[in-house]
Short mmCIF file of C-alpha atoms in Angstrom, two decimals:
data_model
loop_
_atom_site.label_atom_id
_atom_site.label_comp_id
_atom_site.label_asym_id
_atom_site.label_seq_id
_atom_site.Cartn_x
_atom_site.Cartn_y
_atom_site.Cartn_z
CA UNK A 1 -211.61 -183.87 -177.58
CA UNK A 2 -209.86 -181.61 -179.83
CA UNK A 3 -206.28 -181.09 -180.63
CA UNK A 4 -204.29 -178.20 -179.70
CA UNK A 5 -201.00 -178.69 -181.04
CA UNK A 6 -198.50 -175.58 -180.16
CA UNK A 7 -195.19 -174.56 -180.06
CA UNK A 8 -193.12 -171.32 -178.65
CA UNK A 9 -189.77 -170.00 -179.46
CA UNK A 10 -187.88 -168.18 -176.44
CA UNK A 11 -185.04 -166.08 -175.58
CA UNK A 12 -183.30 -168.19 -173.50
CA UNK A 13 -183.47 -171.71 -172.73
CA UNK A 14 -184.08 -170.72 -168.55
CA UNK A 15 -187.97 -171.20 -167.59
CA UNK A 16 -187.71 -169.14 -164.93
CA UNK A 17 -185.75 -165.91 -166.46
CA UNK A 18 -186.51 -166.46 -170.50
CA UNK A 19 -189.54 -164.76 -171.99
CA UNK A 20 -191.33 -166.46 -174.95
CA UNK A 21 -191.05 -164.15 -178.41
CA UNK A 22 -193.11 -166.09 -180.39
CA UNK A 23 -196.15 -168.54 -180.23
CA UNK A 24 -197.76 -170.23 -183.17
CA UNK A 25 -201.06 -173.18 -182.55
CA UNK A 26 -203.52 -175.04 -184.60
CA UNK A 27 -206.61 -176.47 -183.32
CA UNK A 28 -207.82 -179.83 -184.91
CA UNK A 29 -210.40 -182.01 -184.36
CA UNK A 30 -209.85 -185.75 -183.27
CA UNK A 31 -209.34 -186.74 -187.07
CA UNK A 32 -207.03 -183.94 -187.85
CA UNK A 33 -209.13 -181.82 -189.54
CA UNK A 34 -207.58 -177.97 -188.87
CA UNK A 35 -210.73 -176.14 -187.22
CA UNK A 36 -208.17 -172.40 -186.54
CA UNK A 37 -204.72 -171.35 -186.05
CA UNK A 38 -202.36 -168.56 -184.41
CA UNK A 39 -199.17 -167.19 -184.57
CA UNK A 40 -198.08 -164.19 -182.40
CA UNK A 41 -194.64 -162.57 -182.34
CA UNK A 42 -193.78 -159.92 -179.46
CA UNK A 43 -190.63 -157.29 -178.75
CA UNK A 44 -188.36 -158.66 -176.25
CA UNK A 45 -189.59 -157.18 -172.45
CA UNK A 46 -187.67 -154.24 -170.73
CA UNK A 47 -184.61 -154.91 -168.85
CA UNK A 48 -183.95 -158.34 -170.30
CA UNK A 49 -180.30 -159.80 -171.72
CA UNK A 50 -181.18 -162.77 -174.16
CA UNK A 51 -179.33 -165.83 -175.18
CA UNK A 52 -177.55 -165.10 -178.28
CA UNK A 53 -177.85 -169.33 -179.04
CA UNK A 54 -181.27 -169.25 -178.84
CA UNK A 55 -182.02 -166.14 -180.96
CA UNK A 56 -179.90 -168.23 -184.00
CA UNK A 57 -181.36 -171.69 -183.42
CA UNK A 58 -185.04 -169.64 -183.52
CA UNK A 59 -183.86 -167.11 -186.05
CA UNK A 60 -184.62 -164.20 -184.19
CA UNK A 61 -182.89 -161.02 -185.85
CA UNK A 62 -182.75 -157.80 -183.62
CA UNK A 63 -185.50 -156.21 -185.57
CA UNK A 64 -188.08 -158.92 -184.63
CA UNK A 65 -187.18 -157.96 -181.12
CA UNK A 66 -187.52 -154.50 -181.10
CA UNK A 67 -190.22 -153.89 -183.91
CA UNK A 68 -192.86 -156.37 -183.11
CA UNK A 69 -196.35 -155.13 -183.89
CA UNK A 70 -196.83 -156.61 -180.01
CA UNK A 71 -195.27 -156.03 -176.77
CA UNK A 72 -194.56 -159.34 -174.67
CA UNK A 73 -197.48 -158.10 -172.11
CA UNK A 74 -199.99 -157.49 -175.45
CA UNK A 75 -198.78 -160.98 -176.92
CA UNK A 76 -199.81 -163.03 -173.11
CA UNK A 77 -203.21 -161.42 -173.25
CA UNK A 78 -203.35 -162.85 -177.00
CA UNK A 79 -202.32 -166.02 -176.31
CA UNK A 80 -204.86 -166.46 -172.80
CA UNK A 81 -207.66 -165.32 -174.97
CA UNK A 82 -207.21 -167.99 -177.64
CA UNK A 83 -206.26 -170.70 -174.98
CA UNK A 84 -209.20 -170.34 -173.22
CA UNK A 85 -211.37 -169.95 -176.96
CA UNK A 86 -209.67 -173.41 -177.76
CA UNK A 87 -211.11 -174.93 -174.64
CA UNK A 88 -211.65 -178.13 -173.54
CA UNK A 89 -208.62 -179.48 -175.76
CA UNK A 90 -205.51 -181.37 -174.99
CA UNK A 91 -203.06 -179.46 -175.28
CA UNK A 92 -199.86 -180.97 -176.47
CA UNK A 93 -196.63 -180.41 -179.05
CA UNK A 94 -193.29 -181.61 -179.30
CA UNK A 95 -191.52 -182.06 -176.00
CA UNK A 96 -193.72 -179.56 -174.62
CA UNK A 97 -194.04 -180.55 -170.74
CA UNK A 98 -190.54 -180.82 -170.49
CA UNK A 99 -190.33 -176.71 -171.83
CA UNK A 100 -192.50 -175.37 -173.69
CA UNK A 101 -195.51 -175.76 -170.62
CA UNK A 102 -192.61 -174.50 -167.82
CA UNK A 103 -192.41 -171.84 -170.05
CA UNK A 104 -196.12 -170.89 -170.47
CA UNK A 105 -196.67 -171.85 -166.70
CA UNK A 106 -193.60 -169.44 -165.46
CA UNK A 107 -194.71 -167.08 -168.06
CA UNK A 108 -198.63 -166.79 -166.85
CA UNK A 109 -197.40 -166.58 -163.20
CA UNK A 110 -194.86 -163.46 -163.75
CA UNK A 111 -197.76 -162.17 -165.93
CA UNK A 112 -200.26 -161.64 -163.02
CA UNK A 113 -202.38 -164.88 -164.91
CA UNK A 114 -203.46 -168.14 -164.23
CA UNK A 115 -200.72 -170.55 -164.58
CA UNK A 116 -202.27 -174.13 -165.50
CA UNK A 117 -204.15 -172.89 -168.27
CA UNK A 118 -202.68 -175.85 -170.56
CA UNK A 119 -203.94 -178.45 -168.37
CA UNK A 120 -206.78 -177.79 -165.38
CA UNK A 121 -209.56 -179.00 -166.12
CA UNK A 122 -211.28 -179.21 -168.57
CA UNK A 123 -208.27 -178.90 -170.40
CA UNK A 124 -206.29 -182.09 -170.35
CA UNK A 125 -202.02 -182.35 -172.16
CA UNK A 126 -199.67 -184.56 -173.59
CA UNK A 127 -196.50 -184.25 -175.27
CA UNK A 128 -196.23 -185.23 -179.15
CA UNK A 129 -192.39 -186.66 -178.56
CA UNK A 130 -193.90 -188.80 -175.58
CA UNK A 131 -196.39 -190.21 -178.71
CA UNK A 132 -194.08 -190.37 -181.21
CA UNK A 133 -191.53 -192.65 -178.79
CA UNK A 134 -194.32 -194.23 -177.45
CA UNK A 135 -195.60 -195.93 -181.13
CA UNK A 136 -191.63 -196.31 -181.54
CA UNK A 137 -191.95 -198.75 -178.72
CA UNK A 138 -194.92 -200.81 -180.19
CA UNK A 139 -193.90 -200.74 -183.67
CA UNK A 140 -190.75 -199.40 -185.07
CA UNK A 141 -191.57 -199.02 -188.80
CA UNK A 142 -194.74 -196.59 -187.89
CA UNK A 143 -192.84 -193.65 -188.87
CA UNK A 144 -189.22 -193.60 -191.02
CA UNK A 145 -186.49 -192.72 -189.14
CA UNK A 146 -182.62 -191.28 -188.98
CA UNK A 147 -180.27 -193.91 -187.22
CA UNK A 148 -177.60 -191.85 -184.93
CA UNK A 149 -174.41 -192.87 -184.64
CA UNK A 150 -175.05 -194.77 -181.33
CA UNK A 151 -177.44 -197.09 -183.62
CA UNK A 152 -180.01 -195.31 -181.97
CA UNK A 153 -183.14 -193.93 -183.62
CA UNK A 154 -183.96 -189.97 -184.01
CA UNK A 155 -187.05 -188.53 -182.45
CA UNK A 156 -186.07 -184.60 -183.12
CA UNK A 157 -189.24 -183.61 -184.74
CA UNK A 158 -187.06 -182.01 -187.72
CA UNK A 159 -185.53 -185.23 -189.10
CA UNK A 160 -188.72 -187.27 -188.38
CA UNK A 161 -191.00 -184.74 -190.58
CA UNK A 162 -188.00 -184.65 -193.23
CA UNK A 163 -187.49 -188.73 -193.02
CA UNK A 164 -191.65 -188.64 -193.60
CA UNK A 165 -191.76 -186.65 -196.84
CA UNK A 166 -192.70 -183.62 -194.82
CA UNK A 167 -190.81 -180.52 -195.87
CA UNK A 168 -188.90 -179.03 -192.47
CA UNK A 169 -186.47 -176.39 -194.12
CA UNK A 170 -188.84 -173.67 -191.74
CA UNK A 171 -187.84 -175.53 -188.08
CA UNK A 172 -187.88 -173.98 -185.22
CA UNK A 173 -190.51 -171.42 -186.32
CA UNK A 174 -192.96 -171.41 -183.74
CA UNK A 175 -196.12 -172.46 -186.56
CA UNK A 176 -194.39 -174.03 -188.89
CA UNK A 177 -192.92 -176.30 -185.92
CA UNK A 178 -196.61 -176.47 -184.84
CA UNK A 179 -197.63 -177.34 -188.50
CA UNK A 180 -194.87 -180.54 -188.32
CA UNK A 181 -196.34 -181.81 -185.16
CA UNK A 182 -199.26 -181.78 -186.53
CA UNK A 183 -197.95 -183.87 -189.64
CA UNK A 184 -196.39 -186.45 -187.60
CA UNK A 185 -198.73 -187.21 -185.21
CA UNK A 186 -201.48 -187.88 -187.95
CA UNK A 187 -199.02 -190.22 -189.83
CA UNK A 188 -198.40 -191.82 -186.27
CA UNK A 189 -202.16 -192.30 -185.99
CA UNK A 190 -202.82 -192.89 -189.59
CA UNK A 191 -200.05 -195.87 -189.39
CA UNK A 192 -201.14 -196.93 -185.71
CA UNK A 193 -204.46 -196.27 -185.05
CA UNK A 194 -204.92 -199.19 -182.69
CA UNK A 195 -202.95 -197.41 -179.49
CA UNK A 196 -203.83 -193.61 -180.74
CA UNK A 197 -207.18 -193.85 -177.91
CA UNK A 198 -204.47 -195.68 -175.49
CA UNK A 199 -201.81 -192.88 -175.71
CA UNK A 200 -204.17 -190.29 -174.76
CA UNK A 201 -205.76 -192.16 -171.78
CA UNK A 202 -203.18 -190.17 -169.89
CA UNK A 203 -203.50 -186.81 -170.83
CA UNK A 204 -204.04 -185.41 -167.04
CA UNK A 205 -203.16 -186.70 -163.88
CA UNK A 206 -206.44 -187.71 -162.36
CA UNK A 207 -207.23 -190.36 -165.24
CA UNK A 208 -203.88 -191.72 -165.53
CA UNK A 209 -204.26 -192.52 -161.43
CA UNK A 210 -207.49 -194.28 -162.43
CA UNK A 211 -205.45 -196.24 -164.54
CA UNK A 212 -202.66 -197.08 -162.13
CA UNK A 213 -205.29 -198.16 -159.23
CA UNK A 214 -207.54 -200.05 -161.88
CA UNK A 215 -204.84 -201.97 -163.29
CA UNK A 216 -203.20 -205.02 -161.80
CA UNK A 217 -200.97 -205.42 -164.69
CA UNK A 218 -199.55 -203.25 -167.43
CA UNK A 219 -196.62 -202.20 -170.06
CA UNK A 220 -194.68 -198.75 -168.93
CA UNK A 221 -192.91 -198.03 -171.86
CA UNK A 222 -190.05 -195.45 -170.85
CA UNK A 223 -187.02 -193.73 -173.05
CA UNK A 224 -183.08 -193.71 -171.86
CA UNK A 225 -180.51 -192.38 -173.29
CA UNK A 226 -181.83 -192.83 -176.63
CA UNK A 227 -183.49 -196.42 -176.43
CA UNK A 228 -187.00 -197.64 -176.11
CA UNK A 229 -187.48 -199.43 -172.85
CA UNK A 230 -190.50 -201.85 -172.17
CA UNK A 231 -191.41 -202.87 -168.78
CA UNK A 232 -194.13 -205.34 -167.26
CA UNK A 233 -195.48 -203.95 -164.06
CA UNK A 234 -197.54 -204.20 -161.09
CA UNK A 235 -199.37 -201.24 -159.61
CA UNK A 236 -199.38 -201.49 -155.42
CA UNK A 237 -202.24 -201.94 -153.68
CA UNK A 238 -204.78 -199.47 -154.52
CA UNK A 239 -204.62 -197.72 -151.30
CA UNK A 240 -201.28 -196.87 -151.21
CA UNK A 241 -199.93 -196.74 -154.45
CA UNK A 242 -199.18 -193.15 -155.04
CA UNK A 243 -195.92 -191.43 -153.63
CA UNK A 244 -197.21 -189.43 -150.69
CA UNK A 245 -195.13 -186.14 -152.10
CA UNK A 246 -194.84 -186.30 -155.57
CA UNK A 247 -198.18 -187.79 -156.20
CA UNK A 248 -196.80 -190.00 -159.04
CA UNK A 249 -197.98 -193.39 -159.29
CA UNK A 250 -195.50 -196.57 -158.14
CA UNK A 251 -195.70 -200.27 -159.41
CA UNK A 252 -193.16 -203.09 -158.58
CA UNK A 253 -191.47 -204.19 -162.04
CA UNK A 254 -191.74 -208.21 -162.52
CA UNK A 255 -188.85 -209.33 -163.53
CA UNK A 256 -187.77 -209.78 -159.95
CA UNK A 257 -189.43 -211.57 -157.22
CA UNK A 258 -191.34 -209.50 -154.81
CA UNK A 259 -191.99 -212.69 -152.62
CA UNK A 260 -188.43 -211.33 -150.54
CA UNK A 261 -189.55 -207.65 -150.32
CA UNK A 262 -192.97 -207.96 -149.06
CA UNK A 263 -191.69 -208.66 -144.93
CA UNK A 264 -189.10 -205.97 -145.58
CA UNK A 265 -188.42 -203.19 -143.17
CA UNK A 266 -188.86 -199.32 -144.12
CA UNK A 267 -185.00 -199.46 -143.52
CA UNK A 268 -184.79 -202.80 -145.84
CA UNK A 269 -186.85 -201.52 -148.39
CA UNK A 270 -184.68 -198.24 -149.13
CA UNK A 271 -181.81 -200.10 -149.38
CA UNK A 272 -183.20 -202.86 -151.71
CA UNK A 273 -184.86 -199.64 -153.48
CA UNK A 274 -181.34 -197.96 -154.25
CA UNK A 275 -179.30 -201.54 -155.01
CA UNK A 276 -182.38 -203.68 -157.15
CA UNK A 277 -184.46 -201.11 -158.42
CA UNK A 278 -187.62 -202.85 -158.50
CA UNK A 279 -189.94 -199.74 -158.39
CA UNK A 280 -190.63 -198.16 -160.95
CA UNK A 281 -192.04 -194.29 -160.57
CA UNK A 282 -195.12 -193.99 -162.92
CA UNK A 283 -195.38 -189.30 -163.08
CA UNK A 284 -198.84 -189.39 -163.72
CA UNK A 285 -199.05 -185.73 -164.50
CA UNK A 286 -196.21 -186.05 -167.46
CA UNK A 287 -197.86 -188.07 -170.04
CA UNK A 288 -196.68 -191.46 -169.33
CA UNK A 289 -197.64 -194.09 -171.94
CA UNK A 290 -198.96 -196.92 -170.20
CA UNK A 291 -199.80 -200.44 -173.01
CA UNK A 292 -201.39 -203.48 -172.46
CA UNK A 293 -198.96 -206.24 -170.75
CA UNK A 294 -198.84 -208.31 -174.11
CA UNK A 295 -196.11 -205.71 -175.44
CA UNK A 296 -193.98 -206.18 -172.43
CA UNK A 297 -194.73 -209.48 -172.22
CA UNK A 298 -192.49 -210.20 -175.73
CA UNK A 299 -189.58 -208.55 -174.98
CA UNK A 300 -186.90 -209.60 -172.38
CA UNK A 301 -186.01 -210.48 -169.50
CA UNK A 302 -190.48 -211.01 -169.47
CA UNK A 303 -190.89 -213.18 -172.33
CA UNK A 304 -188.58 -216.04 -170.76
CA UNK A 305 -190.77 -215.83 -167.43
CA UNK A 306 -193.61 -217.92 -167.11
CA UNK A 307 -196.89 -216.06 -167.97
CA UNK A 308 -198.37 -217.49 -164.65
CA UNK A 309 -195.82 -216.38 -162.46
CA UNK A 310 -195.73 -212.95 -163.76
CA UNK A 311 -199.63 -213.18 -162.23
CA UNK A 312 -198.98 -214.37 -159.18
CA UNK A 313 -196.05 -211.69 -158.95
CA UNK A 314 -198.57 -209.05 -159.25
CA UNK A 315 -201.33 -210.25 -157.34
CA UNK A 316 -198.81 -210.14 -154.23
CA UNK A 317 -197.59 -207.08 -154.71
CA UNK A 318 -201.43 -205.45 -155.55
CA UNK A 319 -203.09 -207.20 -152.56
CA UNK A 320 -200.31 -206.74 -149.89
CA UNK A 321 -201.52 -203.89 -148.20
CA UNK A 322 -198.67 -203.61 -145.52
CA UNK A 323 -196.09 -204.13 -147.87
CA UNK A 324 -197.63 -200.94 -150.55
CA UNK A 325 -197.97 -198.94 -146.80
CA UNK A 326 -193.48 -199.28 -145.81
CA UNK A 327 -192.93 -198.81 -149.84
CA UNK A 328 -194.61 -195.12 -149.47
CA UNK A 329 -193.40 -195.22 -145.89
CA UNK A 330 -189.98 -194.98 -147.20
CA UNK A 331 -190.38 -193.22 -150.35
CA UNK A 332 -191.43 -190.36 -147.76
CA UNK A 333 -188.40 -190.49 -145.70
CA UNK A 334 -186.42 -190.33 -148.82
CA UNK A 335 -187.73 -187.46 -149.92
CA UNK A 336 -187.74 -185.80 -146.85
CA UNK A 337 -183.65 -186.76 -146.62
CA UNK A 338 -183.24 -185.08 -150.28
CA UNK A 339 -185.57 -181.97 -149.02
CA UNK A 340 -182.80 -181.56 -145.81
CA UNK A 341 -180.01 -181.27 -148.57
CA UNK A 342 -181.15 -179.54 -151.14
CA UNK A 343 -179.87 -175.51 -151.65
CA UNK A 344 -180.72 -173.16 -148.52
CA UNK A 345 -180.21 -170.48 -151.56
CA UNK A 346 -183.14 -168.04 -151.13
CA UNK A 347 -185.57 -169.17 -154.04
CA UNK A 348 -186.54 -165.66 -155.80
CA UNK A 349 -190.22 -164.88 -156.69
CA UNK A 350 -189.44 -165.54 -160.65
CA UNK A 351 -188.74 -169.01 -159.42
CA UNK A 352 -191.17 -169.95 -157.23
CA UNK A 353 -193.89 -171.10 -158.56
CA UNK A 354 -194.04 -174.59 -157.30
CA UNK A 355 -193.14 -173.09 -153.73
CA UNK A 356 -196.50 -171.44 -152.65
CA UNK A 357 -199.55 -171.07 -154.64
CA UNK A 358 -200.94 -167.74 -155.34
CA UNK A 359 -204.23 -167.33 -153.22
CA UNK A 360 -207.65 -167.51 -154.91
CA UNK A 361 -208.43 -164.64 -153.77
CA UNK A 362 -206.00 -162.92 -155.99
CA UNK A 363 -206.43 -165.41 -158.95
CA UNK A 364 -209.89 -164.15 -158.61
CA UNK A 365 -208.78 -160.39 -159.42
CA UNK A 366 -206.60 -161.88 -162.14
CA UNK A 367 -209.54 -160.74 -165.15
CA UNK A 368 -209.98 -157.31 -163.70
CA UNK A 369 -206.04 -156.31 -163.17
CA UNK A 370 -205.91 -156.89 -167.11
CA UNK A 371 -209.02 -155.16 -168.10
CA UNK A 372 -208.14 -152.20 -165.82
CA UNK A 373 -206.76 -148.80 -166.89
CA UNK A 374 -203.01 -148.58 -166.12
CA UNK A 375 -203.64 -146.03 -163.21
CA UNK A 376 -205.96 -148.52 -162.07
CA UNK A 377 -203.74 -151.58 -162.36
CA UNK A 378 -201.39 -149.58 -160.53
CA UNK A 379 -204.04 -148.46 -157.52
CA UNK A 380 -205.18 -152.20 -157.51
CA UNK A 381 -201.91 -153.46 -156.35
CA UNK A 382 -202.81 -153.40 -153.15
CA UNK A 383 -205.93 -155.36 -153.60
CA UNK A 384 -203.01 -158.63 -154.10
CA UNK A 385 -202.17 -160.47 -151.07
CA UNK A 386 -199.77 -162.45 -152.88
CA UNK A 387 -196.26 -160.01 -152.46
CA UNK A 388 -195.31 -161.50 -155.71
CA UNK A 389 -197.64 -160.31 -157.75
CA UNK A 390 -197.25 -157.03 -156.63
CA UNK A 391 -193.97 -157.00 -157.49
CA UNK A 392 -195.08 -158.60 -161.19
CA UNK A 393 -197.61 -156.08 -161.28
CA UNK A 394 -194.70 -152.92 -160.87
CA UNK A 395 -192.44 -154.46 -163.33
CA UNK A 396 -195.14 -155.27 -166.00
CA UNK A 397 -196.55 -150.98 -165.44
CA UNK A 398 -192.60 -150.39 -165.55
CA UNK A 399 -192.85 -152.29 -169.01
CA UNK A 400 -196.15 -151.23 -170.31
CA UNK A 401 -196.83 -147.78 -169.05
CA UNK A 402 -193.88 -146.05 -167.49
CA UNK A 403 -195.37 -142.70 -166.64
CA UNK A 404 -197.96 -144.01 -164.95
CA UNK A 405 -195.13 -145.06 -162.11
CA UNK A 406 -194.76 -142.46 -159.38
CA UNK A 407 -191.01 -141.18 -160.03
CA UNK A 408 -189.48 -143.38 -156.70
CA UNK A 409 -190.89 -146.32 -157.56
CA UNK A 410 -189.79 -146.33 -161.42
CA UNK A 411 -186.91 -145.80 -160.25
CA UNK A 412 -186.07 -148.87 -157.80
CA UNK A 413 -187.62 -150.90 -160.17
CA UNK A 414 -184.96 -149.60 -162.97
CA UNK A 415 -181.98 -150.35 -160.68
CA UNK A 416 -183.27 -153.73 -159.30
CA UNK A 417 -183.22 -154.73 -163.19
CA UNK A 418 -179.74 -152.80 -163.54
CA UNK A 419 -178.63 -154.63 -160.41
CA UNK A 420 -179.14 -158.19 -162.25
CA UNK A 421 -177.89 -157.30 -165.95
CA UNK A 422 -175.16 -155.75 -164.49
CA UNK A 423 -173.83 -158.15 -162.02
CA UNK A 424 -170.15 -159.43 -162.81
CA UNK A 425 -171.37 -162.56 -160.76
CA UNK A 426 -172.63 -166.00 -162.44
CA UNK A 427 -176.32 -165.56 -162.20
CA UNK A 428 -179.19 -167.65 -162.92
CA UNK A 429 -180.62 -165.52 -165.41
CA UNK A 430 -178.52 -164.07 -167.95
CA UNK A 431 -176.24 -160.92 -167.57
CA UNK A 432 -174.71 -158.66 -170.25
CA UNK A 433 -171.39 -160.33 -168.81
CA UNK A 434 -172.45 -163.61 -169.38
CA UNK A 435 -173.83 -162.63 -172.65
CA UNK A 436 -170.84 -160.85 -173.89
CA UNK A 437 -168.48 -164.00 -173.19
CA UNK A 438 -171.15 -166.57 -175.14
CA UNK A 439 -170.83 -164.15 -177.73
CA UNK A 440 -167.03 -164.04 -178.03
CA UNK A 441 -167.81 -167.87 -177.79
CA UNK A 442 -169.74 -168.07 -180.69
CA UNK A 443 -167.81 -166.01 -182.80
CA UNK A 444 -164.93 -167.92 -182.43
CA UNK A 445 -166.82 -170.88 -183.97
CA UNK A 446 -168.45 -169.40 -186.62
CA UNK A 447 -165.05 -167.76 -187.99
CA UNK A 448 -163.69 -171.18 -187.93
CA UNK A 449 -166.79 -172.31 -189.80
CA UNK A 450 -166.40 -169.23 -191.92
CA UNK A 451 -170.34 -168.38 -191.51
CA UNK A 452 -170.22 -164.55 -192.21
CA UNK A 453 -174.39 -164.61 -191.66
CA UNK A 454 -174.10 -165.88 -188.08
CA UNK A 455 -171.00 -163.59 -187.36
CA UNK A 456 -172.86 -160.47 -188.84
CA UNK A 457 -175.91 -161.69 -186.59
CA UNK A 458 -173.61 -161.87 -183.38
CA UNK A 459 -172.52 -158.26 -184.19
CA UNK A 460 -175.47 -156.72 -184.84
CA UNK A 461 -176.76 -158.60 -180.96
CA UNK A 462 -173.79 -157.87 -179.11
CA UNK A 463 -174.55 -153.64 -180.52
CA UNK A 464 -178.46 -154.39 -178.76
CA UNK A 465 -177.41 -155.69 -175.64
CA UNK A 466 -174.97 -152.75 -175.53
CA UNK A 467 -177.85 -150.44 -175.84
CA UNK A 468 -179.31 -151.89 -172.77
CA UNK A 469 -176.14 -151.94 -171.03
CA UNK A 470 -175.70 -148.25 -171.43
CA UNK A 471 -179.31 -147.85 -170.57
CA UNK A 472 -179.21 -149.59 -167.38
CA UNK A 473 -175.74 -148.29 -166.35
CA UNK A 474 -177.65 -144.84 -165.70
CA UNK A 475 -179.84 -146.58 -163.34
#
């Protein structure tokens, strides 16, 4: 499969309440080769306070926001159109599923489009850091790397394209950061070809479960606080070895001896969960990068256990069908224990994405919405089961096409926006308040630092969101 190797800048570092302002991608074959490329910049929507942080660290000057050749509605319909051109790809960049996806997902879904564009099939993703680490584990000269002050090496896609010869002076650029991931991961598989095939195996959920229930034995090679991290596991039984909630994958790791586990209790088994930690949760739809048991096998605590007993370790747990059954008979109860605690806080539509899925139905009338006239997106509306998107669908005509609003209805949607920017209360999505105070923030560090470019740059923010302010204060 191709390569689709992306990366997006934002105004804030918030999923739910950022908007992307820039997107850059290349498309290259399996060896590399560049087959097309994008980059697509877009005016800051309506209504919206950004994060002055974020508009330094992506170099985003007020002009860009305001005098963009493309709106931020214009710039989604560019970037689904070359998505679904680029199809079937995996789709991956540099710690993408951790942001840059939530973004595009969160983004798609407040946009009145599909959301899982990156990744339903036949699309599959990955995530260039998860790679990079990944070959890191096997092999720790296959790329050149900065040494932290923790001893600890650095997998910030900046220093490793700088440590590699790559020039990175243009980071955080939306294509030239595409055009570094691109760089590393073809030294990565230039230098490593051997596990390249092996990384990928679990670009989307359903293969990497094939994996888990195939395997009786296998490497999980995971990253804490700055460390590589190899353990040999055991899948459970086949049946039952996916978390009945999550859906991720669970295995029993060998260095301890299921042998007193396997007549546990549901009760006995939570406990000996929380104080031995012998599972070892396997999120099959983030990338994981699963090896061959040999690498585990020659690291410790594994490589002073006897090869034959790590065997017989895992044939217990994978043929013990009773035991796999309590293990995701109390995985379920604690989830359900967490679900009873977490916030009662009413989850807003921005945010909800994971909480109901939009009907087919309306995903159905997704195409049409966007190739309607405004009038018509407006009069269509009320096609949308989904309340959501009807609400989307106002604030993106709000955006767009103003006049096209009957007067009452452009104007609740102007003081619903007004009543979030303008709230003196600590929000989840950022106010002019909140804004204001980061900025006094950050100029009190740069005029310490004496950086008269970032200090002009706060100024000549702060004056835009007081434009808004004023704006929305007539509301």
């Amino acid at each position: 499969m191709n390569l689709a190797i992306w990366d997006i800048e934002s105004s804030s570092a918030n999923t739910s309440w950022g908007s992307i302002i820039e997107v850059g991608g290349i498309l290259v074959d399996p060896n590399f080769k560049e087959l097309d490329r994008f980059n697509f910049r877009c005016r800051l929507p309506d209504g919206e306070i950004p994060q002055a942080m974020a508009l330094i660290v992506n170099k985003t000057s007020v002009d860009l926001l305001t005098k963009g050749n493309l709106s931020h509605y214009q710039m989604l319909g560019e970037l689904e159109a070359i998505f679904r051109k680029w199809s079937p790809a995996i789709f991956l960049g540099w710690s993408n599923i951790g942001f840059d996806d939530e973004m595009i997902r969160n983004e798609f879904f407040r946009g009145i489009r599909y959301p899982y564009i990156t990744n339903a099939t036949p699309n599959k993703r990955h995530d260039g850091l998860n790679i990079a680490r990944g070959a890191h584990a096997v092999d720790e000269s296959v790329v050149k790397t900065e040494i932290n002050e923790k001893g600890n090496a650095v997998m910030k896609l900046e220093s490793l394209a700088r440590m590699n010869g790559f020039e990175s002076a243009g980071a955080h650029s939306a294509l030239f950061d595409a055009e570094l991931t691109v760089k590393v991961l073809g030294l990565i598989k230039k230098n490593q070809p051997q596990t390249w095939d092996i990384f990928l195996r679990t670009a989307n959920r359903a293969d990497t479960e094939v994996i888990i229930k195939k395997e009786k034995i296998f490497t999980l090679a995971e990253y804490h606080f700055g460390k590589n991290y190899k353990y040999v596991v055991a899948p459970l039984h086949p049946k039952y070895c996916i978390h009945p909630i999550y859906q991720w994958g669970q295995a029993v790791d060998l260095k301890i001896d299921p042998v007193p586990l396997l007549n546990m209790s549901v009760s006995e088994l939570k406990n000996a969960m929380k104080k031995q930690k012998f599972l070892k949760t396997i999120r099959s739809n983030k990338a994981p990068i699963i090896l061959d048991k040999s690498y585990g096998m020659q690291v410790e605590p594994y490589n002073n256990i006897d090869s034959d007993l790590i065997k017989e370790r895992a044939t217990l747990v994978n043929t013990n069908e009773k035991f796999s059954q309590n293990v995701l008979t109390a995985l379920r109860e604690i989830a359900e224990e967490k679900q009873q605690f977490d916030s009662q806080e009413d989850i807003l539509a921005e945010e909800s994405i994971y909480k109901k899925f939009t009907p087919q139905k309306d995903t159905a009338l997704f195409p049409k919405w966007h190739s309607s006239s405004w009038k018509d997106k407006l009069i269509m509306l009320d096609k949308f089961e989904d309340e959501r998107m009807v609400s989307f669908g106002k604030k993106i005509i709000y955006q767009e096409s103003p006049e096209t609003l009957p007067s009452s209805m452009f104007k609740s949607i102007k003081r619903e926006i007004a009543g979030r920017i303008l709230s003196d209360k600590k929000e989840k999505w950022w106010t002019c308040k909140e804004f204001y105070f980061e900025c006094d923030n950050l100029r009190d560090k740069y005029s310490n630092e004496k950086d008269d470019e970032k200090l002009k740059f706060l100024d000549e923010i702060n004056q835009f969101v007081e434009g808004i302010q004023k704006k929305y204060e007539k509301a």
